[in-house]
Amino acid sequence: MSDEAVAPEVTAGAVDAQAAEGVAAIAGARAVDLLEDAESTYLGKQSFLANVKAAMKHLDPERRREVGAALNRARGSLEQAAATRRAELLADERRERLAAERLDLTEGLGRARVGHAHVVTQTWERLEDVFCGMGYTVADGPEVETDWFNFEALNLPRAHPARSMWDTLYLDASGLDGVEDGELVLRTHTSPVQIRTMLRAVREGWGPPIYVVCPGRVYRRDTADATHLPVFHQIEGLVIDRNISMADLSGTIEAFTKAYFGEDMTSRLRPSYFPFTEPSAEFDVSAPDGSWLELGGSGMVHPNVLRAGGLDPEEWSGFAFGFGIDRLAKIRHAVDDLREYMSNDIRFLAQF
Ligand code: DAH
């Protein structure tokens, strides 16, 4: 529409009528994007009002004054209507979102939801049950460890290249009497409990034989993502007896797999490397679709580790294994992001 084409017929009444139509359209817009469409139709560069404004110069002075006043009224009422409608739509949107995210925190009158243990705690306890059922006892150790227990006694002397398998968090030991800097770590695995248990068994005179599991919290210098947490949980197994072989290890892993996951799950060992076992193997569990999921590490306890635990490798042999409890629960419950364990969202937690 050229401005000259508009000029002859334009009247203040036409502008008022257009404004009334626009106000109705804006007030009836049912979503923010529809509101924006209406604003552009009635206030935009191609709108009737914009064309009238451009055509003003063709009007005689009397008409120009009337139409000009009508244009000002129209713009005012359209903008006012748009602001009102936008506020309403945003308030609706917010109300809907709050309703969708609503958490009922009311107690009282039988409506309180009874809480339960976190899924990782449930898994931890279930693992203790399974291994206790196989004749094991539960042992534990501190989360703040010395370098000796966490690494050195596990056949990882200082500067051993395999230390890079564990991204370690060191504690500032300055000011602690008799502790050198770099001496204290947040344990990177539950394996140091192997050493503590052997030493304790000898000191207290109750073993070997030793059949223990050691569940606990461990730390790595890692950024949290779907498959890693800087703070997570492992369970360590340690068996020390006479004439223990790789067959005992493999049978134990298989028995555990069936006891924990059910009779139709199976396990396999794959050759691998860990400094504290020789030979070493990683173990996988079968998934329903026939694929294998990597679960943990294992192997025959290295003679140096037996010696660090105060045992004679000529007399005693054993196997050890360790795996992530969080990861086990992830597999069992098809959790797709480990960070869910930490976010404390009741909608996640209530599923277990
Ligand atoms: N400590 C190992 C880790 O954190 C896991 C592990 C591997 C434990 C082999 C064992 C073992 O007891 O024999 O990666």
PDB file of N, CA and C and ligand atoms in Angstrom, residues 166 188-191 194 220 234 236-237 274 276-277 297-299 320-323, ligand 1:
ATOM      1  N   TRP A 166      45.566 -43.171  39.007  1.00  0.00           N
ATOM      2  CA  TRP A 166      44.696 -42.565  40.020  1.00  0.00           C
ATOM      3  C   TRP A 166      44.984 -41.072  40.110  1.00  0.00           C
ATOM      4  N   THR A 188      42.258 -43.066  47.035  1.00  0.00           N
ATOM      5  CA  THR A 188      41.763 -43.083  45.657  1.00  0.00           C
ATOM      6  C   THR A 188      41.023 -44.380  45.348  1.00  0.00           C
ATOM      7  N   HIS A 189      41.115 -45.330  46.275  1.00  0.00           N
ATOM      8  CA  HIS A 189      40.431 -46.622  46.113  1.00  0.00           C
ATOM      9  C   HIS A 189      40.322 -47.290  47.479  1.00  0.00           C
ATOM     10  N   THR A 190      39.587 -48.393  47.540  1.00  0.00           N
ATOM     11  CA  THR A 190      39.458 -49.088  48.830  1.00  0.00           C
ATOM     12  C   THR A 190      40.576 -50.113  49.015  1.00  0.00           C
ATOM     13  N   SER A 191      41.485 -50.226  48.043  1.00  0.00           N
ATOM     14  CA  SER A 191      42.552 -51.233  48.147  1.00  0.00           C
ATOM     15  C   SER A 191      43.430 -51.098  49.393  1.00  0.00           C
ATOM     16  N   GLN A 194      42.933 -53.538  52.151  1.00  0.00           N
ATOM     17  CA  GLN A 194      43.564 -54.867  52.071  1.00  0.00           C
ATOM     18  C   GLN A 194      44.750 -54.937  53.037  1.00  0.00           C
ATOM     19  N   ARG A 220      38.654 -38.967  43.815  1.00  0.00           N
ATOM     20  CA  ARG A 220      39.585 -38.774  42.691  1.00  0.00           C
ATOM     21  C   ARG A 220      39.528 -37.326  42.260  1.00  0.00           C
ATOM     22  N   GLN A 234      33.445 -47.556  46.470  1.00  0.00           N
ATOM     23  CA  GLN A 234      33.937 -48.822  45.931  1.00  0.00           C
ATOM     24  C   GLN A 234      33.721 -49.901  46.972  1.00  0.00           C
ATOM     25  N   GLU A 236      35.844 -53.438  48.038  1.00  0.00           N
ATOM     26  CA  GLU A 236      37.045 -54.223  47.833  1.00  0.00           C
ATOM     27  C   GLU A 236      36.768 -55.609  48.385  1.00  0.00           C
ATOM     28  N   GLY A 237      37.267 -56.628  47.711  1.00  0.00           N
ATOM     29  CA  GLY A 237      37.198 -57.979  48.283  1.00  0.00           C
ATOM     30  C   GLY A 237      38.613 -58.483  48.486  1.00  0.00           C
ATOM     31  N   PHE A 274      47.183 -54.453  37.005  1.00  0.00           N
ATOM     32  CA  PHE A 274      47.185 -53.644  38.225  1.00  0.00           C
ATOM     33  C   PHE A 274      48.479 -53.966  38.965  1.00  0.00           C
ATOM     34  N   PHE A 276      49.072 -54.203  42.047  1.00  0.00           N
ATOM     35  CA  PHE A 276      48.950 -54.968  43.289  1.00  0.00           C
ATOM     36  C   PHE A 276      48.500 -56.406  43.084  1.00  0.00           C
ATOM     37  N   THR A 277      48.290 -56.796  41.844  1.00  0.00           N
ATOM     38  CA  THR A 277      47.918 -58.189  41.564  1.00  0.00           C
ATOM     39  C   THR A 277      48.748 -58.716  40.401  1.00  0.00           C
ATOM     40  N   GLY A 297      38.197 -54.374  38.776  1.00  0.00           N
ATOM     41  CA  GLY A 297      39.503 -55.005  38.605  1.00  0.00           C
ATOM     42  C   GLY A 297      39.687 -56.096  39.631  1.00  0.00           C
ATOM     43  N   SER A 298      40.638 -57.004  39.339  1.00  0.00           N
ATOM     44  CA  SER A 298      40.855 -58.128  40.242  1.00  0.00           C
ATOM     45  C   SER A 298      42.179 -58.794  39.917  1.00  0.00           C
ATOM     46  N   GLY A 299      42.519 -59.804  40.682  1.00  0.00           N
ATOM     47  CA  GLY A 299      43.720 -60.573  40.370  1.00  0.00           C
ATOM     48  C   GLY A 299      44.227 -61.304  41.591  1.00  0.00           C
ATOM     49  N   ALA A 320      42.122 -60.662  45.087  1.00  0.00           N
ATOM     50  CA  ALA A 320      41.466 -59.421  45.497  1.00  0.00           C
ATOM     51  C   ALA A 320      40.671 -58.900  44.313  1.00  0.00           C
ATOM     52  N   PHE A 321      39.670 -58.103  44.630  1.00  0.00           N
ATOM     53  CA  PHE A 321      38.922 -57.451  43.550  1.00  0.00           C
ATOM     54  C   PHE A 321      38.374 -56.143  44.088  1.00  0.00           C
ATOM     55  N   GLY A 322      38.022 -55.250  43.186  1.00  0.00           N
ATOM     56  CA  GLY A 322      37.437 -53.984  43.610  1.00  0.00           C
ATOM     57  C   GLY A 322      36.593 -53.409  42.488  1.00  0.00           C
ATOM     58  N   PHE A 323      35.465 -52.820  42.863  1.00  0.00           N
ATOM     59  CA  PHE A 323      34.644 -52.187  41.830  1.00  0.00           C
ATOM     60  C   PHE A 323      33.808 -51.068  42.422  1.00  0.00           C
TER      61      PHE A 323
HETATM   62  N1  DAH B   1      41.802 -50.432  43.164  1.00  0.00           N
HETATM   63  C1  DAH B   1      41.484 -50.561  41.766  1.00  0.00           C
HETATM   64  C2  DAH B   1      40.929 -49.232  41.253  1.00  0.00           C
HETATM   65  O1  DAH B   1      40.487 -48.456  41.988  1.00  0.00           O
HETATM   66  C3  DAH B   1      40.493 -51.652  41.528  1.00  0.00           C
HETATM   67  C4  DAH B   1      41.092 -52.979  41.819  1.00  0.00           C
HETATM   68  C5  DAH B   1      41.758 -53.638  40.841  1.00  0.00           C
HETATM   69  C6  DAH B   1      40.998 -53.552  43.064  1.00  0.00           C
HETATM   70  C7  DAH B   1      42.350 -54.879  41.062  1.00  0.00           C
HETATM   71  C8  DAH B   1      41.575 -54.784  43.325  1.00  0.00           C
HETATM   72  C9  DAH B   1      42.247 -55.434  42.321  1.00  0.00           C
HETATM   73  O2  DAH B   1      41.521 -55.378  44.498  1.00  0.00           O
HETATM   74  O3  DAH B   1      42.809 -56.646  42.563  1.00  0.00           O
HETATM   75  O4  DAH B   1      40.970 -49.004  40.075  1.00  0.00           O
END
